[in-house]
Amino acid sequence: MRANRRGIKEMDIILGRYARARLETMDDPALDLFDALLSENDQDLYQWVTRQGPAPARFTTLIADIMQRACTPK
């Protein structure tokens, strides 16, 4: 639910789509990292996902996965 109710509509869509695609297959460390990401500021998340700013190193792989799964046309 936290992925779908962010505050910035674009992040609701991106993170909601990603959560629907990946949550069921995530292991505990991946879930913990995604939970930590959801605690970040929406403006920062949007910058990272749209490549307008660098993501912190601990989120780099997760952001790349989000971009691939939730931001590419089907």
Tab-separated table of C-alpha atoms in Angstrom:
chain	number	residue	atom	x	y	z
A	1	MET	CA	0.000	0.000	0.000
A	2	ARG	CA	2.867	2.389	0.762
A	3	ALA	CA	4.034	2.078	-2.830
A	4	ASN	CA	0.672	3.293	-4.144
A	5	ARG	CA	0.076	6.237	-1.814
A	6	ARG	CA	3.202	8.319	-2.034
A	7	GLY	CA	2.078	11.892	-2.553
A	8	ILE	CA	3.490	12.405	-6.044
A	9	LYS	CA	1.200	10.704	-8.552
A	10	GLU	CA	4.103	9.683	-10.785
A	11	MET	CA	5.721	7.823	-7.891
A	12	ASP	CA	2.380	6.201	-7.008
A	13	ILE	CA	2.251	4.798	-10.525
A	14	ILE	CA	5.908	3.780	-10.798
A	15	LEU	CA	6.286	2.221	-7.360
A	16	GLY	CA	2.823	0.664	-7.416
A	17	ARG	CA	3.534	-0.986	-10.753
A	18	TYR	CA	6.887	-2.208	-9.481
A	19	ALA	CA	5.409	-3.576	-6.254
A	20	ARG	CA	2.732	-5.503	-8.152
A	21	ALA	CA	5.394	-7.016	-10.406
A	22	ARG	CA	7.995	-7.911	-7.781
A	23	LEU	CA	6.775	-8.144	-4.172
A	24	GLU	CA	5.743	-11.785	-4.332
A	25	THR	CA	9.200	-12.890	-5.467
A	26	MET	CA	11.323	-10.701	-3.165
A	27	ASP	CA	13.332	-12.326	-0.397
A	28	ASP	CA	13.665	-10.716	3.033
A	29	PRO	CA	16.761	-8.593	2.242
A	30	ALA	CA	15.111	-7.290	-0.952
A	31	LEU	CA	11.928	-6.478	0.955
A	32	ASP	CA	13.949	-4.643	3.609
A	33	LEU	CA	15.720	-2.591	0.948
A	34	PHE	CA	12.436	-1.772	-0.811
A	35	ASP	CA	10.960	-0.751	2.545
A	36	ALA	CA	13.947	1.532	3.146
A	37	LEU	CA	13.468	3.030	-0.309
A	38	LEU	CA	9.807	3.742	0.472
A	39	SER	CA	10.959	5.776	3.467
A	40	GLU	CA	12.853	8.159	1.187
A	41	ASN	CA	11.473	11.507	0.057
A	42	ASP	CA	9.324	11.371	-3.097
A	43	GLN	CA	11.170	14.233	-4.747
A	44	ASP	CA	14.454	12.360	-4.298
A	45	LEU	CA	12.955	9.098	-5.555
A	46	TYR	CA	11.613	10.809	-8.648
A	47	GLN	CA	15.029	12.330	-9.367
A	48	TRP	CA	16.683	8.922	-9.048
A	49	VAL	CA	14.165	7.029	-11.166
A	50	THR	CA	14.209	9.632	-13.934
A	51	ARG	CA	18.009	9.863	-13.885
A	52	GLN	CA	17.939	13.524	-12.943
A	53	GLY	CA	20.103	12.807	-9.915
A	54	PRO	CA	22.271	9.980	-8.607
A	55	ALA	CA	20.739	7.452	-6.244
A	56	PRO	CA	22.626	6.487	-3.085
A	57	ALA	CA	24.871	3.484	-3.705
A	58	ARG	CA	22.734	1.135	-1.601
A	59	PHE	CA	19.725	1.803	-3.867
A	60	THR	CA	21.491	1.748	-7.260
A	61	THR	CA	20.558	-1.826	-8.222
A	62	LEU	CA	17.007	-1.482	-6.919
A	63	ILE	CA	16.468	1.787	-8.805
A	64	ALA	CA	17.764	0.147	-11.996
A	65	ASP	CA	15.298	-2.722	-11.508
A	66	ILE	CA	12.451	-0.282	-10.889
A	67	MET	CA	13.347	1.632	-14.042
A	68	GLN	CA	13.462	-1.565	-16.092
A	69	ARG	CA	10.251	-3.108	-14.778
A	70	ALA	CA	8.045	-0.104	-14.118
A	71	CYS	CA	9.224	2.613	-16.468
A	72	THR	CA	9.635	0.827	-19.768
A	73	PRO	CA	6.708	0.533	-22.179
A	74	LYS	CA	5.152	-2.902	-22.402
